[in-house]
Amino acid sequence: MPAHAQDADAEAEARQDVVVVTGIRSALEEAMDIKRNADGVVDAISAEDIGKFPDTNLAESLQRITGVSISRTNGEGSEITVRGFGPDFNLVTLNGRTMPTAETRLIGQRGNFGAGGDRAFDFSNLASEGVSTLEVYKTGQATLPTGGIGATVNIKTARPLDNSEAGFVGSGQVKGVMDDSVINGDDITPELSGIASWTDSQNRMGVSLFGSYAKRDSAAPTQQINDWLVFDPAVDGAFEDSGYVRGDGSTQITNSPKEGQLYAIPQDSRYDLSEISRERINGQLVLQFRPMDNVTLTGDYTFAQNDSEELRFEQTNWFATPFDEIIFNNNGPVASAAYMQENNDGSKDIGFEQTDRATRDTLNSLGFNADWELNENMSFILDAHSSISKSRGNNALGHSATFVTFGAPVILSHSVDYRSGYPVQTYTIDDSVRGNDNGILDAGDLGTQVQRSSTANAKNSIDEIDLRFEWEMDNSRLIVGGNYRDSTFSRAVSTTQQDLGSWGIGNPGDVEQFAPGLVTTYCLECTFDDLPVGQADVAFRSNPTQLFPIFADAYSGNSVNYGGSNDTVNEEITSLYAQFQMEGEFFARPARMNAGVRYEETEVTSDTLQTVPEVIVWGSDNDFLVRNGPDRQSVSGSASYDYLLPNLDLQIDLTDDIVARASFSKTIGRVAFANLFASTTANAPNRPTALGGQVTGSSQNPSLLPLESDNFDISLEWYFDESSYVSIGYFDKRVKNFIGNGVVDRSLFDLRDPTSGAAGSRSGDALDIIADLGVDESEANLFTLVALIDANGGNVAAARSEFQSRLGTDGADPNALPQSYVDAILTQYDVVGDANDPLLVFAVGQPINNREGNIDGLELAGQHFFGDTGFGVAGSYTMVNGDVELDPGASPAVDQFALTGLSDTYNITGIYENYGFSARLAYNWRDTFLSATNQTGDRSGVYVEDYGQWDLNVSYDINDQIAVAFEAINLTGEDQRTYHRVPEQVYYAYELSPRYILSARYRF
């Protein structure tokens, strides 16, 4: 007893000399230790304290890890790319368990509607305060679930029996979020979070509870182009001979495309104001029981819900063509239209679409873990969970997106100028022709066109069980086990479209007639602070979910076109694995080896029930609809594959401070669920095929194999101080089974082409008349003549006579039709294919495994604290190379293969922590990268331009329990821009604003 007392006194005295490091420095030290002690290449980010993760968003934390870059939605990090592999090919686990994903991904993004079907995990759905550690495994491990070629990211949450002290511990935090972009939402929105954990004095029982609530209102003015149409003169003819040029040669052309040079024309230019709201709820309950010293039982339940809604108010300038003036930028491989102008007669429309997009994403996960230590060296671990992720439409009508489209037929002339890199629109009006003749653009000039809805309900369920045996010996460890995962992804998509006043605005004034007072004016151009913007001083806004039933009732006699599909993919994955770890010496230096192998079998079944298209409806100049019939078609497919996946990690301590590593692993990454569907889709043409229109279709492929990668890594790490290190690493990934796109030209569903221009068809007769009269070979003239042939019972001569009699009337050019007459025709008539029209030929793309690629890169990282000054710095730089890039000058008829997501990245963070103050100033940058390939009918690439962002975090500990903090995200309000093929073809521009957060935290 006296000896024990003396030992206790000595230990107590020794403890008095220990300096306890907390906060930022402690978290960085813990992450550094994980990196140093890991097998293979592993990086981590740790919480500074219970309930205090370094960032408000998990993705924004991950971007500080070498090799990791993020994509942002509405200014928030959402998905990650690791070492050039996009979100689909990075597996995210929660406490080692594979998490389901079912997000339909459309809020705050370009386009109208996203149906979902990928495997990407959206980190914005989880609150960071409930996370204790993020682990990023960049090299393969036999014990890890498969699916992550870039990386496997494990999100670890707190467990009560891990606490070093008995009793209650926890923290609570309240935040006020001030978003500088808000226009009509709340100026300050709340975020609340709390975590509490309790263990008994004997460390036998424990319970922890985490909960969070976050609301954010924001707004963003944006600019977008519906599509750029790219033409090959060798196939489509020279620009001077196209339908974009007036038949009398009066079109003024500057910098005409060079001989043989591709040329590109935008379909339109758009300004949008998006008002976005998001409400997120997270919760986790963990119960632990240790009935015996060698048995620990853990049950947990995790819940996440994310409601997002976007009201979008749009102004659109569609071009009727041909142009009166066009200027090209033809310095690159594609001559892109830089300026376009056309004159009208006061009855051309300017569009104002109203959109309400809303989704609800939920995650429910119920898990159980049993850890049984047979003796000091052996243990069994059983882990099982059942998890479900769902996403559904959530606006007032239950839709994912509701669109009501109307316009004002009052344009006398309009233009768009892209020379600033952004669309600058101008227009003049004359509302005496078809408006209310009061000389101003107002709600009385508006007429309805169409209304649409899209609804996607997606569900991904995973049932997984893992059983493993671990045997630890003096200097080695053996793990053997098995895993079974049953995953089912299902998606139901439904769409509607109903003509109201039709694209020609057959009933000007009906917006005020049927919905008086529900449409108001606002200054759209006034919402832009940074981007060059043109004329949008008068725009219109309304709630489309209010208008939709009103107009549906007002035009109840107009039929509704229904479409959709139900798709289901099931994967059963059975795995066996073994991993052996050994420590020893190599040339008298400490060394470690980790070798493993995983054998895996996968069975895939896919079933689809889809609507069957019955006819192509040509509604106006370049507006088409695939009208579906009442029948549904059932299609199915299946596949199976198996893989043997080895890994080997070697590590040697060259000195006490320098660690060298070498790793080899084989990993797989499964393709998106949507690529495994059994469905076939026929898309509508983007303009008449006789005038160069492009028609595409798609069919998916349940037999696709996963991507397969052989991975090589070497690295050198120097841990030169207690909190400091630098590292350099090289990686090489040789990948096969990349997804290419096999394109076959074929008919679909026996659909006929009413725009072919074929001899003996109505469109062929119309083209003959146009050539004979010498008028413009435009979309409007072609449609009008075909409609007149129909209206005259197929009498071509009568149609020609009526057409010719209208030329030059109502003040129009002698070789042109009055716009009011054109609008009247397209309002009265729709053209559909008949027996004299040839079958419509679609370029049908199907994903196939036909590509190989090589990705390699260099990763540099480091952190250092300058003694006891409190100052520190951390940063990383990643260079990534791929051996396949897109050729922007390639023919629009040819599919290209390229690796998306490849980009260099770097980040640097300045740190100060002393005297209760903590501060971080971080800059994160990502270079321009290719985000998509083979988009739209001209098979173009879409690029995201380089982006850098400053973030600031400052906190002060008032005492051991209370702290206050200030955060500023995107301090300088950087904006995002994407482009199509070449930088001159702006595709989407998103104006972002700073976000400020004040918070108070209490720890107990």
Coordinates of C-alpha atoms in Angstrom, one line a residue, residues 151-626:
A151 CA -11.5 7.6 -51.9
T152 CA -13.7 6.1 -49.2
V153 CA -14.8 8.8 -46.7
N154 CA -15.9 7.6 -43.3
I155 CA -18.0 9.9 -41.2
K156 CA -17.5 9.0 -37.5
T157 CA -20.0 10.2 -34.8
A158 CA -19.5 10.2 -31.1
R159 CA -20.1 7.1 -28.9
P160 CA -20.9 7.6 -25.2
L161 CA -18.6 4.9 -23.8
D162 CA -15.6 6.5 -25.6
N163 CA -15.8 9.4 -23.1
S164 CA -12.9 9.5 -20.7
E165 CA -15.1 10.8 -17.9
A166 CA -18.3 9.4 -16.4
G167 CA -21.4 11.5 -16.1
F168 CA -22.9 14.1 -18.4
V169 CA -20.9 16.0 -21.0
G170 CA -22.1 17.9 -24.0
S171 CA -22.5 21.2 -25.6
G172 CA -25.2 23.5 -27.2
Q173 CA -24.9 26.1 -29.8
V174 CA -27.0 28.8 -31.3
K175 CA -26.2 30.6 -34.5
G176 CA -27.7 33.5 -36.4
V177 CA -27.0 33.3 -40.2
M178 CA -27.0 36.5 -42.2
D179 CA -26.9 35.9 -46.0
D180 CA -26.0 39.0 -47.9
S181 CA -28.0 37.7 -51.0
V182 CA -31.4 37.7 -49.4
I183 CA -34.1 39.7 -51.2
N184 CA -37.5 38.5 -49.8
G185 CA -36.5 36.0 -47.2
D186 CA -35.5 36.5 -43.5
D187 CA -32.4 38.6 -43.0
I188 CA -31.3 36.4 -40.1
T189 CA -32.1 32.7 -40.0
P190 CA -31.4 30.4 -37.0
E191 CA -29.2 27.3 -36.5
L192 CA -29.5 25.3 -33.3
S193 CA -27.5 22.3 -32.3
G194 CA -26.9 20.3 -29.2
I195 CA -25.2 17.1 -28.1
A196 CA -25.3 15.4 -24.7
S197 CA -23.7 12.2 -23.6
W198 CA -24.0 10.3 -20.3
T199 CA -22.1 7.3 -18.9
D200 CA -22.4 5.6 -15.6
S201 CA -19.6 5.5 -13.1
Q202 CA -18.5 2.0 -14.0
N203 CA -18.5 2.7 -17.7
R204 CA -21.1 0.0 -18.3
M205 CA -24.0 2.0 -19.8
G206 CA -24.0 5.1 -21.9
V207 CA -26.4 7.2 -24.0
S208 CA -25.9 10.1 -26.3
L209 CA -28.3 12.3 -28.1
F210 CA -27.6 14.8 -30.9
G211 CA -30.0 17.2 -32.6
S212 CA -29.7 20.1 -34.9
Y213 CA -32.0 22.5 -36.8
A214 CA -30.8 24.9 -39.5
K215 CA -32.7 27.3 -41.8
R216 CA -31.2 29.4 -44.6
D217 CA -32.8 31.9 -46.9
S218 CA -30.8 33.1 -49.9
A219 CA -31.2 34.5 -53.4
A220 CA -29.1 34.5 -56.6
P221 CA -29.4 36.3 -59.9
T222 CA -28.2 34.0 -62.6
Q223 CA -27.8 33.9 -66.4
Q224 CA -28.1 30.9 -68.6
I225 CA -28.3 29.7 -72.1
N226 CA -30.8 27.0 -73.0
D227 CA -28.4 25.5 -75.5
W228 CA -25.7 26.4 -78.0
L229 CA -26.2 24.7 -81.3
V230 CA -22.9 23.7 -82.9
F231 CA -22.8 23.1 -86.7
D232 CA -20.2 21.4 -88.9
P233 CA -20.1 23.2 -92.3
A234 CA -18.9 19.9 -94.0
V235 CA -22.3 18.4 -93.0
D236 CA -24.6 21.3 -92.4
G237 CA -23.3 23.8 -95.0
A238 CA -21.7 27.2 -94.6
F239 CA -23.3 29.6 -92.3
E240 CA -24.0 32.0 -95.1
D241 CA -26.3 29.4 -96.7
S242 CA -28.1 28.5 -93.4
G243 CA -31.5 29.5 -92.2
Y244 CA -29.9 32.0 -89.9
V245 CA -29.2 34.3 -92.9
R246 CA -32.0 36.2 -94.7
G247 CA -32.7 34.9 -98.1
D248 CA -32.2 38.3 -99.8
G249 CA -28.7 38.5 -98.4
S250 CA -29.5 41.5 -96.2
T251 CA -28.1 39.9 -93.0
Q252 CA -25.0 41.8 -91.9
I253 CA -22.2 39.3 -90.9
T254 CA -19.0 40.3 -89.2
N255 CA -16.1 37.8 -88.7
S256 CA -17.8 35.1 -90.6
P257 CA -16.7 31.6 -89.8
K258 CA -13.6 30.5 -91.6
E259 CA -13.8 27.8 -94.2
G260 CA -14.3 24.4 -92.5
Q261 CA -14.6 26.0 -89.1
L262 CA -17.4 24.8 -86.7
Y263 CA -19.8 27.5 -85.8
A264 CA -22.1 27.9 -82.8
I265 CA -25.4 29.8 -82.3
P266 CA -27.2 30.2 -78.9
Q267 CA -30.9 29.4 -78.9
D268 CA -31.6 32.2 -76.4
S269 CA -30.4 34.3 -73.5
R270 CA -32.0 34.2 -70.1
Y271 CA -31.9 36.2 -66.8
D272 CA -33.2 34.5 -63.7
L273 CA -33.8 35.5 -60.1
S274 CA -33.8 32.5 -57.8
E275 CA -35.1 32.8 -54.2
I276 CA -34.1 29.7 -52.2
S277 CA -35.0 28.5 -48.8
R278 CA -33.6 25.4 -47.0
E279 CA -34.6 23.8 -43.7
R280 CA -32.5 20.9 -42.3
I281 CA -33.2 18.7 -39.3
N282 CA -30.6 16.1 -38.0
G283 CA -30.7 13.8 -35.1
Q284 CA -28.9 10.8 -33.7
L285 CA -29.5 8.6 -30.7
V286 CA -26.9 6.1 -29.5
L287 CA -27.4 3.5 -26.7
Q288 CA -24.5 1.4 -25.4
F289 CA -24.4 -1.4 -22.9
R290 CA -21.5 -3.4 -21.6
P291 CA -23.0 -6.3 -19.7
M292 CA -19.5 -7.9 -19.3
D293 CA -16.1 -6.4 -19.5
N294 CA -15.5 -8.2 -22.8
V295 CA -18.9 -7.5 -24.5
T296 CA -20.0 -4.1 -25.8
L297 CA -23.4 -3.7 -27.4
T298 CA -24.3 -0.5 -29.4
G299 CA -27.6 0.5 -31.0
D300 CA -28.0 3.7 -32.9
Y301 CA -30.6 5.6 -34.9
T302 CA -29.7 8.4 -37.3
F303 CA -32.2 10.8 -38.9
A304 CA -31.7 13.6 -41.5
Q305 CA -34.2 15.7 -43.3
N306 CA -33.5 18.5 -45.8
D307 CA -36.3 20.6 -47.3
S308 CA -35.3 22.9 -50.1
E309 CA -37.4 25.1 -52.3
E310 CA -36.5 27.5 -55.1
L311 CA -38.8 30.1 -56.7
R312 CA -37.3 31.2 -60.0
F313 CA -38.5 34.1 -62.1
E314 CA -37.1 34.2 -65.6
Q315 CA -36.9 36.5 -68.6
T316 CA -36.1 34.8 -71.9
N317 CA -35.2 36.2 -75.3
W318 CA -35.8 33.5 -77.9
F319 CA -34.6 34.3 -81.4
A320 CA -37.0 33.7 -84.3
T321 CA -34.2 33.8 -86.9
P322 CA -33.0 34.7 -89.5
F323 CA -30.9 37.5 -88.0
D324 CA -30.5 41.0 -89.3
E325 CA -27.0 41.3 -87.8
I326 CA -24.6 38.7 -86.4
I327 CA -20.9 39.1 -85.2
F328 CA -18.8 36.0 -84.6
N329 CA -15.8 35.5 -82.3
N330 CA -13.8 33.1 -84.5
N331 CA -10.4 33.0 -83.0
G332 CA -10.7 29.4 -81.6
P333 CA -11.7 26.1 -83.0
V334 CA -15.4 27.1 -82.9
A335 CA -16.7 30.4 -84.3
S336 CA -19.2 31.4 -81.6
A337 CA -21.9 34.1 -82.0
A338 CA -20.8 37.1 -80.0
Y339 CA -23.6 39.4 -81.0
M340 CA -27.1 38.8 -82.6
Q341 CA -29.8 41.2 -83.5
E342 CA -33.2 40.8 -85.3
N343 CA -36.0 43.1 -86.2
N344 CA -39.6 42.2 -85.7
D345 CA -43.0 43.8 -86.2
G346 CA -44.0 44.4 -82.6
S347 CA -45.6 41.0 -82.1
K348 CA -42.6 38.8 -81.3
D349 CA -42.8 37.5 -77.7
I350 CA -40.4 38.0 -74.8
G351 CA -40.8 35.1 -72.3
F352 CA -41.4 35.1 -68.6
E353 CA -41.3 31.6 -67.1
Q354 CA -42.3 31.1 -63.4
T355 CA -40.9 28.0 -61.6
D356 CA -41.3 26.4 -58.2
R357 CA -38.9 23.6 -57.5
A358 CA -39.0 21.9 -54.2
T359 CA -37.7 18.6 -52.7
R360 CA -37.6 16.8 -49.4
D361 CA -34.6 14.5 -48.8
T362 CA -34.7 12.1 -45.8
L363 CA -32.3 9.6 -44.3
N364 CA -33.3 7.0 -41.7
S365 CA -30.6 4.6 -40.5
L366 CA -31.0 2.0 -37.7
G367 CA -27.9 0.1 -36.7
F368 CA -26.6 -2.5 -34.2
N369 CA -23.0 -3.4 -33.3
A370 CA -21.8 -6.2 -31.0
D371 CA -18.1 -6.4 -30.0
W372 CA -17.2 -9.6 -28.2
E373 CA -13.6 -9.9 -26.9
L374 CA -13.0 -13.7 -26.6
N375 CA -9.7 -13.0 -24.8
E376 CA -6.9 -10.5 -24.8
N377 CA -6.1 -11.3 -28.4
M378 CA -9.3 -12.4 -30.1
S379 CA -12.6 -10.8 -30.8
F380 CA -15.7 -11.0 -32.9
I381 CA -17.5 -7.9 -34.3
L382 CA -20.9 -8.0 -35.7
D383 CA -22.3 -4.8 -37.4
A384 CA -25.6 -4.5 -39.1
H385 CA -27.8 -1.7 -40.3
S386 CA -30.9 -1.0 -42.3
S387 CA -30.9 2.5 -43.9
I388 CA -33.3 4.3 -46.3
S389 CA -32.8 7.5 -48.2
K390 CA -35.7 9.1 -50.0
S391 CA -36.3 12.2 -52.1
R392 CA -39.6 13.5 -53.3
G393 CA -41.3 16.5 -54.8
N394 CA -42.4 18.9 -52.1
N395 CA -43.9 22.0 -53.5
A396 CA -47.5 23.0 -52.7
L397 CA -48.8 20.7 -55.5
G398 CA -46.5 17.8 -54.6
H399 CA -44.4 18.4 -57.7
S400 CA -40.6 18.5 -57.8
A401 CA -41.0 21.3 -60.3
T402 CA -43.9 23.3 -61.5
F403 CA -43.5 25.6 -64.6
V404 CA -46.0 28.2 -65.9
T405 CA -44.8 29.9 -69.0
F406 CA -46.2 33.1 -70.4
G407 CA -44.9 36.0 -72.5
A408 CA -45.6 39.4 -74.0
P409 CA -45.9 39.5 -77.8
V410 CA -44.6 43.1 -78.0
I411 CA -41.0 42.9 -79.3
L412 CA -40.1 45.3 -82.1
S413 CA -36.4 44.4 -82.1
H414 CA -34.0 42.7 -79.8
S415 CA -30.4 41.7 -79.5
V416 CA -27.9 40.0 -77.2
D417 CA -24.2 40.7 -76.9
Y418 CA -21.8 38.0 -75.5
R419 CA -18.5 39.9 -75.9
S420 CA -18.2 40.6 -72.1
G421 CA -18.4 36.9 -71.5
Y422 CA -22.0 37.2 -70.3
P423 CA -25.3 37.8 -72.2
V424 CA -26.2 41.5 -72.4
Q425 CA -29.8 41.7 -73.7
T426 CA -31.6 44.8 -75.2
Y427 CA -35.0 45.1 -76.7
T428 CA -37.6 47.7 -77.9
I429 CA -41.3 47.1 -77.7
D430 CA -44.4 48.1 -79.5
D431 CA -47.5 46.9 -77.7
S432 CA -49.9 48.5 -80.2
V433 CA -50.0 45.3 -82.4
R434 CA -50.9 42.6 -79.9
G435 CA -50.5 44.2 -76.4
N436 CA -52.7 46.5 -74.5
D437 CA -51.4 49.6 -76.4
N438 CA -50.4 51.7 -73.4
G439 CA -46.8 52.1 -74.5
I440 CA -45.2 50.2 -71.5
L441 CA -44.5 46.6 -70.8
D442 CA -46.9 45.5 -68.0
A443 CA -49.0 42.6 -66.9
G444 CA -51.8 43.6 -69.4
D445 CA -49.5 42.6 -72.3
L446 CA -49.0 39.0 -70.9
G447 CA -50.4 35.9 -72.6
T448 CA -50.1 32.3 -71.5
Q449 CA -48.2 29.7 -73.5
V450 CA -47.8 26.3 -71.7
Q451 CA -47.5 24.9 -68.2
R452 CA -45.6 21.8 -67.2
S453 CA -44.8 19.7 -64.1
S454 CA -42.2 17.2 -63.2
T455 CA -42.1 14.9 -60.2
A456 CA -39.4 12.5 -59.2
N457 CA -39.7 10.3 -56.2
A458 CA -36.6 8.3 -55.5
K459 CA -35.7 5.8 -52.8
N460 CA -32.5 3.9 -52.0
S461 CA -32.6 1.2 -49.3
I462 CA -29.5 -0.7 -48.0
D463 CA -29.5 -3.7 -45.7
E464 CA -26.0 -4.6 -44.7
I465 CA -24.4 -7.0 -42.3
D466 CA -20.7 -7.4 -41.6
L467 CA -19.1 -10.1 -39.4
R468 CA -15.4 -10.2 -38.7
F469 CA -12.9 -12.0 -36.5
E470 CA -9.8 -10.2 -35.3
W471 CA -6.7 -11.9 -33.8
E472 CA -4.0 -9.7 -32.4
M473 CA -0.6 -11.2 -31.7
D474 CA 2.6 -9.6 -30.4
N475 CA 3.6 -7.8 -33.6
S476 CA 0.8 -8.7 -36.0
R477 CA -2.9 -8.7 -36.5
L478 CA -5.3 -10.8 -38.6
I479 CA -8.8 -9.8 -39.7
V480 CA -11.1 -12.1 -41.6
G481 CA -14.7 -11.6 -42.3
G482 CA -17.7 -11.4 -44.6
N483 CA -20.1 -8.7 -45.7
Y484 CA -23.5 -8.9 -47.3
R485 CA -25.2 -5.8 -48.8
D486 CA -28.6 -5.7 -50.4
S487 CA -29.3 -2.3 -52.1
T488 CA -32.4 -1.3 -54.0
F489 CA -32.8 1.9 -55.9
S490 CA -36.2 2.9 -57.3
R491 CA -37.3 6.0 -59.0
A492 CA -40.8 7.1 -60.3
V493 CA -40.8 10.0 -62.7
S494 CA -44.0 11.7 -64.0
T495 CA -44.3 14.7 -66.2
T496 CA -47.2 16.7 -67.6
Q497 CA -47.5 19.4 -70.3
Q498 CA -50.6 21.4 -71.2
D499 CA -51.0 24.0 -73.9
L500 CA -52.6 27.2 -72.6
G501 CA -52.5 30.0 -75.1
S502 CA -49.8 28.0 -76.9
W503 CA -46.3 29.2 -77.8
G504 CA -47.8 31.7 -80.2
I505 CA -49.7 33.4 -77.3
G506 CA -53.1 32.9 -78.8
N507 CA -54.8 35.0 -76.1
P508 CA -52.9 38.1 -75.1
G509 CA -54.2 39.5 -71.9
D510 CA -55.4 36.2 -70.5
V511 CA -53.0 36.3 -67.6
E512 CA -54.7 39.3 -66.1
Q513 CA -58.1 37.9 -67.2
F514 CA -57.8 34.6 -65.3
A515 CA -55.3 35.5 -62.6
P516 CA -55.8 39.2 -61.8
G517 CA -53.3 40.6 -59.3
L518 CA -51.3 37.4 -59.0
V519 CA -48.5 38.5 -61.3
T520 CA -46.5 41.5 -60.2
T521 CA -43.6 43.4 -61.7
Y522 CA -40.1 43.8 -60.4
C523 CA -36.7 45.1 -61.6
L524 CA -34.7 42.0 -62.5
E525 CA -31.6 43.8 -63.6
C526 CA -31.4 45.6 -60.2
T527 CA -30.7 42.3 -58.5
F528 CA -27.3 41.9 -60.2
D529 CA -24.3 43.4 -58.4
D530 CA -21.4 41.8 -60.2
L531 CA -22.3 40.3 -63.6
P532 CA -22.7 42.4 -66.7
V533 CA -26.4 42.6 -67.4
G534 CA -28.6 44.1 -70.0
Q535 CA -32.2 45.3 -70.2
A536 CA -34.5 43.7 -67.6
D537 CA -35.9 46.7 -65.8
V538 CA -39.5 45.3 -66.1
A539 CA -39.9 41.6 -65.3
F540 CA -42.7 39.6 -63.7
R541 CA -43.0 37.3 -60.7
S542 CA -45.7 35.1 -59.4
N543 CA -46.2 31.8 -57.6
P544 CA -46.6 29.1 -60.2
T545 CA -48.3 26.6 -57.9
Q546 CA -51.1 29.2 -57.5
L547 CA -51.4 29.8 -61.2
F548 CA -51.2 26.2 -62.3
P549 CA -54.7 25.1 -61.2
I550 CA -56.2 28.4 -62.3
F551 CA -55.0 28.0 -65.9
A552 CA -55.6 24.2 -65.9
D553 CA -59.3 25.1 -65.2
A554 CA -59.4 28.0 -67.7
Y555 CA -58.0 25.7 -70.5
S556 CA -59.6 22.5 -69.4
G557 CA -60.5 21.8 -73.0
N558 CA -56.8 21.5 -73.9
S559 CA -55.4 18.0 -73.5
V560 CA -52.6 17.2 -71.1
N561 CA -49.6 15.2 -72.3
Y562 CA -48.5 12.7 -69.6
G563 CA -45.1 10.9 -69.5
G564 CA -42.9 9.1 -67.1
S565 CA -41.3 5.9 -66.0
N566 CA -40.8 3.6 -63.0
D567 CA -37.3 2.2 -62.7
T568 CA -35.9 -0.2 -60.1
V569 CA -32.3 -1.5 -59.8
N570 CA -31.4 -4.1 -57.2
E571 CA -27.8 -5.1 -56.3
E572 CA -26.9 -8.0 -54.1
I573 CA -23.2 -7.9 -53.0
T574 CA -21.6 -10.7 -51.2
S575 CA -18.0 -10.3 -50.0
L576 CA -15.3 -12.3 -48.2
Y577 CA -12.1 -10.6 -47.0
A578 CA -8.9 -11.1 -45.1
Q579 CA -6.3 -8.6 -44.0
F580 CA -2.9 -9.3 -42.3
Q581 CA -0.9 -6.6 -40.5
M582 CA 2.6 -7.0 -39.2
E583 CA 5.2 -4.8 -37.5
G584 CA 8.9 -5.5 -37.5
E585 CA 12.2 -4.1 -38.7
F586 CA 13.7 -3.5 -42.1
F587 CA 17.4 -2.7 -42.2
A588 CA 17.2 -2.1 -38.5
R589 CA 14.4 0.5 -38.9
P590 CA 10.8 0.1 -37.7
A591 CA 8.6 -1.1 -40.6
R592 CA 5.0 -2.2 -41.1
M593 CA 3.2 -4.2 -43.7
N594 CA -0.5 -4.5 -44.4
A595 CA -1.7 -7.1 -46.9
G596 CA -5.3 -8.0 -47.8
V597 CA -7.6 -9.4 -50.3
R598 CA -11.3 -9.1 -50.9
Y599 CA -13.5 -11.3 -53.0
E600 CA -16.8 -9.9 -54.1
E601 CA -19.8 -11.2 -56.2
T602 CA -22.6 -8.8 -57.4
E603 CA -26.0 -9.7 -58.9
V604 CA -27.8 -6.9 -60.7
T605 CA -31.5 -6.9 -61.8
S606 CA -33.2 -3.9 -63.5
D607 CA -36.9 -3.4 -64.2
T608 CA -38.6 -0.5 -66.0
L609 CA -42.2 0.4 -66.7
Q610 CA -42.3 3.4 -69.1
T611 CA -44.8 5.4 -71.2
V612 CA -44.7 4.8 -75.0
P613 CA -44.4 7.8 -77.3
E614 CA -47.0 7.8 -80.1
V615 CA -46.2 11.0 -82.2
I616 CA -43.9 14.0 -82.5
V617 CA -45.9 17.2 -82.2
W618 CA -44.4 20.3 -84.0
G619 CA -46.0 23.1 -82.1
S620 CA -44.2 26.1 -83.5
D621 CA -40.9 27.2 -85.2
N622 CA -38.5 25.2 -82.9
D623 CA -40.8 23.9 -80.3
F624 CA -41.5 20.2 -80.3
L625 CA -43.3 17.7 -78.0
V626 CA -43.0 14.0 -77.7

